[in-house]
Tab-separated table of C-alpha atoms in Angstrom:
chain	number	residue	atom	x	y	z
I	1	MET	CA	3.779	-48.990	18.626
I	2	TRP	CA	6.834	-51.274	18.731
I	3	LEU	CA	9.323	-51.238	21.592
I	4	PRO	CA	12.509	-53.343	21.584
I	5	GLU	CA	12.473	-56.580	23.465
I	6	GLY	CA	14.156	-56.176	26.820
I	7	TRP	CA	13.334	-52.458	27.078
I	8	GLN	CA	13.315	-51.033	30.598
I	9	PRO	CA	12.529	-47.547	31.923
I	10	PRO	CA	15.561	-45.353	32.558
I	11	VAL	CA	16.895	-44.930	36.072
I	12	GLY	CA	14.627	-42.623	38.056
I	13	GLY	CA	11.564	-43.639	36.055
I	14	SER	CA	8.191	-44.117	37.642
I	15	ALA	CA	5.604	-46.843	37.469
I	16	GLU	CA	3.214	-44.087	36.406
I	17	CYS	CA	4.846	-44.061	32.990
I	18	SER	CA	2.759	-47.094	32.054
I	19	SER	CA	-0.220	-44.779	31.762
I	20	VAL	CA	1.410	-42.811	28.954
I	21	LEU	CA	2.822	-45.681	26.918
I	22	PRO	CA	1.068	-46.574	23.675
I	23	ARG	CA	-1.782	-48.920	24.491
I	24	HIS	CA	-0.602	-51.544	22.051
I	25	ASN	CA	2.920	-51.553	23.513
I	26	ARG	CA	2.592	-52.148	27.193
I	27	SER	CA	2.921	-55.895	26.888
I	28	SER	CA	6.391	-55.462	25.395
I	29	ARG	CA	7.648	-54.065	28.694
I	30	ARG	CA	7.196	-57.460	30.261
I	31	ALA	CA	9.905	-58.937	28.084
I	32	ARG	CA	13.008	-58.590	30.277
I	33	GLY	CA	15.129	-61.603	29.489
I	34	ALA	CA	16.748	-60.738	26.183
I	35	ALA	CA	19.617	-58.288	25.822
I	36	ALA	CA	18.745	-54.907	24.335
I	37	PRO	CA	19.847	-54.492	20.734
I	38	THR	CA	22.692	-52.140	20.013
I	39	ARG	CA	20.558	-50.214	17.573
I	40	SER	CA	16.790	-49.954	17.687
I	41	PRO	CA	14.701	-50.071	14.534
I	42	ARG	CA	13.830	-46.573	13.379
I	43	ILE	CA	10.221	-45.420	13.258
I	44	LYS	CA	10.370	-45.179	9.478
I	45	ASP	CA	11.204	-48.893	9.405
I	46	LEU	CA	7.893	-49.742	11.084
I	47	PRO	CA	4.713	-50.537	9.147
I	48	ALA	CA	2.859	-47.364	8.188
I	49	GLU	CA	-0.079	-48.155	10.462
I	50	LEU	CA	2.261	-48.107	13.491
I	51	ARG	CA	4.105	-44.857	12.781
I	52	PRO	CA	2.918	-41.927	14.923
I	53	ARG	CA	2.783	-39.410	12.092
I	54	GLU	CA	0.856	-41.718	9.785
I	55	ARG	CA	-1.530	-42.678	12.570
I	56	MET	CA	-2.055	-39.011	13.375
I	57	LEU	CA	-2.856	-38.216	9.753
I	58	ALA	CA	-5.290	-41.110	9.560
I	59	GLY	CA	-7.052	-40.768	12.912
I	60	GLY	CA	-6.204	-37.314	14.224
I	61	PRO	CA	-4.088	-36.426	17.267
I	62	GLY	CA	-6.651	-37.943	19.626
I	63	ALA	CA	-5.789	-41.400	18.319
I	64	LEU	CA	-2.217	-41.172	19.624
I	65	SER	CA	-0.896	-41.909	23.089
I	66	ALA	CA	1.055	-39.271	25.012
I	67	ALA	CA	4.309	-41.007	24.107
I	68	GLU	CA	3.428	-40.968	20.418
I	69	LEU	CA	2.526	-37.261	20.535
I	70	VAL	CA	5.853	-36.466	22.193
I	71	ALA	CA	7.610	-38.583	19.541
I	72	VAL	CA	5.977	-36.463	16.811
I	73	LEU	CA	7.387	-33.348	18.481
I	74	LEU	CA	10.849	-34.891	18.815
I	75	ARG	CA	10.819	-35.936	15.140
I	76	THR	CA	13.962	-38.069	15.504
I	77	GLY	CA	15.551	-40.257	18.136
I	78	SER	CA	19.165	-40.955	18.924
I	79	ARG	CA	21.686	-43.249	17.277
I	80	THR	CA	20.500	-46.220	19.338
I	81	ARG	CA	16.896	-45.319	20.223
I	82	SER	CA	13.906	-44.364	18.118
I	83	ALA	CA	11.947	-41.165	18.674
I	84	LEU	CA	9.180	-43.173	20.326
I	85	GLU	CA	11.624	-44.782	22.751
I	86	VAL	CA	13.152	-41.417	23.631
I	87	ALA	CA	9.625	-40.034	24.161
I	88	THR	CA	8.798	-42.956	26.447
I	89	ASP	CA	12.072	-42.428	28.332
I	90	LEU	CA	11.081	-38.803	28.915
I	91	LEU	CA	7.641	-39.675	30.226
I	92	CYS	CA	8.966	-42.394	32.486
I	93	ALA	CA	11.750	-40.194	33.830
I	94	HIS	CA	9.287	-37.478	34.826
I	95	GLY	CA	6.479	-39.779	35.906
I	96	THR	CA	3.506	-37.889	34.485
I	97	LEU	CA	2.742	-35.685	31.525
I	98	GLU	CA	2.133	-32.765	33.865
I	99	ARG	CA	5.631	-33.073	35.363
I	100	LEU	CA	7.150	-33.377	31.917
I	101	ALA	CA	5.369	-30.174	30.843
I	102	GLY	CA	6.840	-28.371	33.840
I	103	ALA	CA	10.414	-29.547	33.323
I	104	SER	CA	13.232	-27.113	32.584
I	105	PRO	CA	15.425	-27.372	29.470
I	106	GLY	CA	18.226	-28.829	31.568
I	107	GLU	CA	15.958	-31.477	33.055
I	108	LEU	CA	14.707	-32.482	29.619
I	109	ARG	CA	18.268	-32.790	28.321
I	110	GLN	CA	19.116	-35.313	31.021
I	111	THR	CA	17.257	-37.900	28.945
I	112	GLY	CA	19.404	-39.478	26.269
I	113	GLY	CA	18.515	-38.374	22.765
I	114	VAL	CA	17.166	-34.976	23.863
I	115	GLY	CA	19.382	-32.042	22.986
I	116	GLU	CA	18.795	-28.326	23.215
I	117	VAL	CA	16.695	-28.055	20.045
I	118	LYS	CA	14.369	-30.912	20.989
I	119	ALA	CA	14.000	-29.555	24.498
I	120	LEU	CA	12.975	-26.175	23.087
I	121	HIS	CA	10.469	-27.811	20.724
I	122	LEU	CA	8.841	-29.545	23.688
I	123	LEU	CA	8.814	-26.409	25.821
I	124	ALA	CA	7.237	-24.391	22.992
I	125	ALA	CA	4.481	-26.989	22.532
I	126	PHE	CA	3.724	-27.139	26.248
I	127	GLU	CA	3.642	-23.329	26.475
I	128	LEU	CA	1.179	-23.126	23.572
I	129	GLY	CA	-1.029	-25.618	25.391
I	130	ARG	CA	-0.895	-23.554	28.574
I	131	ARG	CA	-1.754	-20.346	26.725
I	132	LEU	CA	-4.648	-21.998	24.928
I	133	GLY	CA	-5.967	-23.338	28.221
I	134	ALA	CA	-5.778	-19.850	29.729
I	135	THR	CA	-7.660	-18.239	26.839
I	136	PRO	CA	-11.099	-17.063	27.990
I	137	ALA	CA	-14.104	-18.526	26.261
I	138	ARG	CA	-14.998	-16.571	23.146
I	139	VAL	CA	-18.164	-14.532	23.520
I	140	ARG	CA	-20.091	-14.459	20.260
I	141	PRO	CA	-22.420	-11.501	19.730
I	142	ALA	CA	-26.037	-12.457	19.188
I	143	VAL	CA	-28.267	-10.918	16.534
I	144	ARG	CA	-31.871	-10.737	17.726
I	145	ARG	CA	-33.063	-7.880	15.506
I	146	PRO	CA	-31.834	-5.866	12.506
I	147	ALA	CA	-30.447	-3.130	14.761
I	148	ASP	CA	-28.059	-5.664	16.326
I	149	ALA	CA	-26.654	-6.594	12.922
I	150	ALA	CA	-26.325	-2.955	11.880
I	151	ALA	CA	-24.506	-2.058	15.098
I	152	LEU	CA	-21.918	-4.788	14.467
I	153	VAL	CA	-20.896	-3.471	11.054
I	154	MET	CA	-21.721	0.244	11.119
I	155	PRO	CA	-18.275	1.366	12.425
I	156	ASP	CA	-16.501	-0.575	9.659
I	157	LEU	CA	-18.782	0.124	6.702
I	158	ARG	CA	-20.169	3.584	7.376
I	159	PHE	CA	-17.364	5.550	5.733
I	160	ARG	CA	-16.236	3.084	3.072
I	161	GLU	CA	-15.859	4.760	-0.307
I	162	THR	CA	-16.332	1.449	-2.114
I	163	GLU	CA	-19.430	-0.707	-1.972
I	164	CYS	CA	-18.685	-3.912	-0.046
I	165	LEU	CA	-20.848	-6.966	0.583
I	166	TRP	CA	-20.339	-8.771	3.881
I	167	LEU	CA	-21.884	-11.893	5.319
I	168	LEU	CA	-22.817	-12.367	8.948
I	169	LEU	CA	-22.777	-16.123	9.456
I	170	LEU	CA	-25.034	-17.260	12.295
I	171	ASN	CA	-25.369	-20.451	14.282
I	172	THR	CA	-28.658	-21.944	15.485
I	173	LYS	CA	-28.670	-19.507	18.442
I	174	ASN	CA	-28.356	-16.502	16.113
I	175	GLU	CA	-24.832	-15.910	17.358
I	176	VAL	CA	-22.306	-14.553	14.864
I	177	LEU	CA	-19.790	-17.231	13.879
I	178	ASP	CA	-17.865	-14.924	11.568
I	179	ARG	CA	-18.211	-11.985	9.241
I	180	ILE	CA	-16.737	-12.293	5.786
I	181	GLU	CA	-16.312	-9.919	2.874
I	182	VAL	CA	-17.299	-11.608	-0.385
I	183	SER	CA	-17.440	-8.685	-2.781
I	184	ARG	CA	-16.035	-5.209	-3.261
I	185	GLY	CA	-17.352	-2.888	-5.944
I	186	GLY	CA	-20.812	-2.008	-7.239
I	187	LEU	CA	-23.280	-4.871	-6.938
I	188	ALA	CA	-24.954	-3.795	-10.162
I	189	SER	CA	-21.739	-3.965	-12.190
I	190	SER	CA	-20.345	-7.079	-10.524
I	191	PRO	CA	-23.202	-9.164	-9.096
I	192	VAL	CA	-22.351	-11.738	-6.453
I	193	HIS	CA	-22.747	-15.361	-7.427
I	194	PRO	CA	-24.599	-17.561	-4.901
I	195	ARG	CA	-21.705	-20.013	-4.757
I	196	GLU	CA	-19.465	-17.315	-3.252
I	197	VAL	CA	-21.979	-16.747	-0.466
I	198	PHE	CA	-22.846	-20.334	0.313
I	199	ARG	CA	-19.312	-21.664	0.006
I	200	ALA	CA	-18.447	-19.516	3.025
I	201	ALA	CA	-21.635	-20.530	4.846
I	202	LEU	CA	-20.958	-24.225	4.316
I	203	ARG	CA	-17.332	-23.877	5.371
I	204	HIS	CA	-18.440	-22.420	8.721
I	205	SER	CA	-21.458	-24.750	9.107
I	206	ALA	CA	-23.678	-21.680	9.354
I	207	ALA	CA	-27.367	-22.110	10.124
I	208	GLY	CA	-28.281	-18.777	8.524
I	209	VAL	CA	-26.828	-15.753	6.727
I	210	ILE	CA	-27.434	-12.015	7.002
I	211	LEU	CA	-26.326	-10.013	3.986
I	212	VAL	CA	-24.812	-6.621	4.759
I	213	HIS	CA	-23.546	-4.017	2.333
I	214	ASN	CA	-22.890	-0.291	2.372
I	215	HIS	CA	-23.900	2.605	0.159
I	216	PRO	CA	-20.975	5.050	-0.126
I	217	SER	CA	-23.484	7.830	-0.896
I	218	GLY	CA	-24.697	7.595	2.707
I	219	ASP	CA	-28.291	6.872	1.607
I	220	PRO	CA	-29.282	3.336	2.661
I	221	MET	CA	-32.402	3.092	0.510
I	222	PRO	CA	-32.243	-0.142	-1.566
I	223	SER	CA	-31.756	-0.044	-5.313
I	224	ARG	CA	-33.320	-2.398	-7.838
I	225	ALA	CA	-30.003	-4.238	-8.017
I	226	ASP	CA	-30.069	-4.698	-4.235
I	227	LEU	CA	-33.570	-6.145	-4.343
I	228	ALA	CA	-32.755	-8.428	-7.262
I	229	MET	CA	-29.621	-9.763	-5.587
I	230	THR	CA	-31.510	-10.384	-2.368
I	231	ALA	CA	-34.220	-12.346	-4.158
I	232	ARG	CA	-31.655	-14.427	-6.092
I	233	LEU	CA	-29.622	-15.316	-3.016
I	234	SER	CA	-32.745	-16.000	-0.966
I	235	ARG	CA	-33.961	-18.528	-3.552
I	236	ALA	CA	-30.533	-20.181	-3.561
I	237	GLY	CA	-30.534	-20.311	0.241
I	238	SER	CA	-33.888	-22.050	0.239
I	239	VAL	CA	-32.491	-24.734	-2.041
I	240	MET	CA	-29.254	-25.061	-0.054
I	241	GLY	CA	-31.057	-25.265	3.274
I	242	ILE	CA	-29.269	-22.147	4.598
I	243	PRO	CA	-31.733	-19.246	4.796
I	244	ILE	CA	-30.941	-15.636	4.016
I	245	ILE	CA	-32.397	-14.075	7.153
I	246	ASP	CA	-32.125	-10.405	6.191
I	247	HIS	CA	-30.278	-7.913	4.039
I	248	ILE	CA	-29.028	-4.826	5.880
I	249	ILE	CA	-27.941	-1.774	3.909
I	250	ILE	CA	-25.616	0.615	5.731
I	251	GLY	CA	-25.586	4.357	5.099
I	252	ASP	CA	-24.075	7.298	6.964
I	253	GLY	CA	-25.245	6.510	10.497
I	254	ARG	CA	-28.429	4.947	9.138
I	255	TYR	CA	-29.456	1.516	7.953
I	256	VAL	CA	-32.317	-0.202	6.191
I	257	SER	CA	-33.481	-3.757	6.829
I	258	LEU	CA	-35.111	-5.240	3.748
I	259	ARG	CA	-37.016	-7.674	5.956
I	260	GLU	CA	-38.460	-4.787	7.979
I	261	ARG	CA	-39.415	-3.102	4.689
I	262	GLY	CA	-41.414	-6.171	3.721
I	263	ALA	CA	-39.071	-7.822	1.240
I	264	ARG	CA	-39.849	-11.485	0.661
I	265	PHE	CA	-37.291	-14.036	1.836
I	266	ASP	CA	-37.733	-17.628	0.709
I	267	PRO	CA	-38.091	-19.974	3.684
I	268	VAL	CA	-36.122	-23.171	3.975
I	269	PRO	CA	-38.615	-26.023	3.505
I	270	THR	CA	-38.875	-28.384	6.438
I	271	ARG	CA	-38.314	-31.994	5.457
I	272	GLU	CA	-40.991	-34.392	6.498
I	273	ARG	CA	-39.656	-37.102	8.745
I	274	SER	CA	-39.914	-40.444	7.040
I	275	VAL	CA	-41.678	-43.233	8.918
I	276	ASP	CA	-40.633	-46.807	8.358
I	277	THR	CA	-43.553	-49.097	7.676
């Protein structure tokens, strides 16, 4: 990212600010001889590949330096300094990113180009980061047997008056990534298309799928339509490489596992590893 020739850190800055400058800019700090321009080029005047927002869109936030990320939050600079220069001023004035994150609104506003609104934007972003860091690791329930799957959905589906089809999307450890409703209404009158099931599975990078649906009558015994849908989706899963592991039917406090009842589920063929000769 470009910095004006002759740029110097603001009074009170720290040598530590060099660690948060854009990597491709640090050499510009060595240029001390020329007088600073009265007005710095704006970020939008830079080539697209050097603008923080464009670089973030192209390479993700990890491709940006701390100064560039702060510049994205600031959005604009001042009359004489670009957003990137104001961001660099902030980091240099506080020495480290950690100290900047702990600054008060008044301390942030001591840097030229940072008013109340920009200070609040920064504080909100830092607070979101702190809250995310304090969030406990998500514990995903594991499904080791049909009873585990039934227990996860029984409270929600037991008393439904409408037939609903849910998916339990599993990872390679049989942990539930998500549960998604893909259909509501009788499966016989409105059969589920495989693309609806496997679109969700692909979106979550699921390693396997358990079908779950309820019978409002309270009787979980499978119908012909249930068996036909299971066979159709199982064949599609074999082709897609995402197996249908089981189909659980929920009744009033009872459930039926089609796998336990001996229903056939198409396996996902293992691909032979090619050997270069």
